[in-house]
Short mmCIF file of C-alpha atoms in Angstrom, two decimals:
data_model
loop_
_atom_site.label_atom_id
_atom_site.label_comp_id
_atom_site.label_asym_id
_atom_site.label_seq_id
_atom_site.Cartn_x
_atom_site.Cartn_y
_atom_site.Cartn_z
CA MET A 1 3.22 -1.32 2.74
CA MET A 2 5.29 1.52 4.14
CA SER A 3 5.03 2.28 7.85
CA LYS A 4 3.77 5.66 9.00
CA THR A 5 7.22 6.67 10.30
CA CYS A 6 8.88 5.80 7.01
CA TYR A 7 6.15 7.67 5.10
CA ILE A 8 6.71 10.79 7.21
CA ILE A 9 10.50 10.65 6.77
CA VAL A 10 10.24 10.18 2.99
CA SER A 11 7.68 13.01 2.76
CA PHE A 12 9.95 15.29 4.80
CA VAL A 13 12.96 14.56 2.57
CA ILE A 14 10.93 15.21 -0.58
CA ALA A 15 9.58 18.45 0.92
CA VAL A 16 13.11 19.64 1.72
CA LEU A 17 14.30 18.85 -1.80
CA LEU A 18 11.34 20.68 -3.34
CA ALA A 19 11.98 23.67 -1.07
CA ILE A 20 15.63 23.78 -2.17
CA ILE A 21 14.58 23.65 -5.82
CA ALA A 22 12.01 26.41 -5.25
CA GLY A 23 14.63 28.54 -3.51
CA LEU A 24 17.14 28.05 -6.31
CA LEU A 25 14.53 28.89 -8.92
CA ALA A 26 13.56 32.04 -7.01
CA ALA A 27 17.23 33.03 -6.79
CA LEU A 28 17.70 32.47 -10.52
CA LEU A 29 14.70 34.68 -11.20
CA GLY A 30 16.40 37.44 -9.22
CA LEU A 31 14.01 37.64 -6.29
CA PRO A 32 15.22 39.33 -3.09
CA ALA A 33 16.05 37.27 -0.01
CA TRP A 34 12.55 37.47 1.45
CA GLY A 35 11.15 36.14 -1.84
CA ILE A 36 13.51 33.18 -1.78
CA VAL A 37 12.61 32.37 1.83
CA THR A 38 8.90 32.74 1.09
CA ALA A 39 9.09 30.47 -1.98
CA SER A 40 11.03 27.81 -0.09
CA GLY A 41 8.86 27.94 3.01
CA ALA A 42 5.58 27.94 1.14
CA THR A 43 6.67 24.97 -0.98
CA PHE A 44 7.83 23.05 2.11
CA ILE A 45 4.63 23.67 4.06
CA ALA A 46 2.35 22.99 1.09
CA PHE A 47 4.00 19.66 0.24
CA LEU A 48 4.05 18.45 3.84
CA THR A 49 0.40 19.42 4.26
CA LEU A 50 -0.57 17.49 1.14
CA ALA A 51 1.51 14.49 2.21
CA ILE A 52 -0.12 14.39 5.65
CA MET A 53 -3.60 14.72 4.13
CA ALA A 54 -2.88 11.99 1.57
CA TYR A 55 -1.65 9.41 4.11
CA PRO A 56 -5.06 7.72 4.65
CA PHE A 57 -5.45 7.26 0.89
CA PHE A 58 -1.89 5.94 0.63
CA GLN A 59 -2.66 3.47 3.41
CA LEU A 60 -5.60 1.96 1.50
CA GLY A 61 -3.36 0.56 -1.20
CA PRO A 62 -4.44 -0.51 -4.68
CA PRO A 63 -8.02 -1.66 -5.17
CA SER A 64 -8.56 -5.39 -4.93
CA VAL A 65 -9.86 -7.15 -8.02
CA PRO A 66 -12.16 -10.09 -7.35
#
């Protein structure tokens, strides 16, 4: 079982990587600077929000089979 601190750090790293990918994709599509920043920021915030909301379900672990 992963500790809460480790879960937050891993979630943060994944969110940063997804934001970088979203920014690169926006740049390849030819969006202006504000579009790249918006795509990166929205991806970062959305993933971190989902990761924080999913923590209680992650903490439960797999179902036990009798």
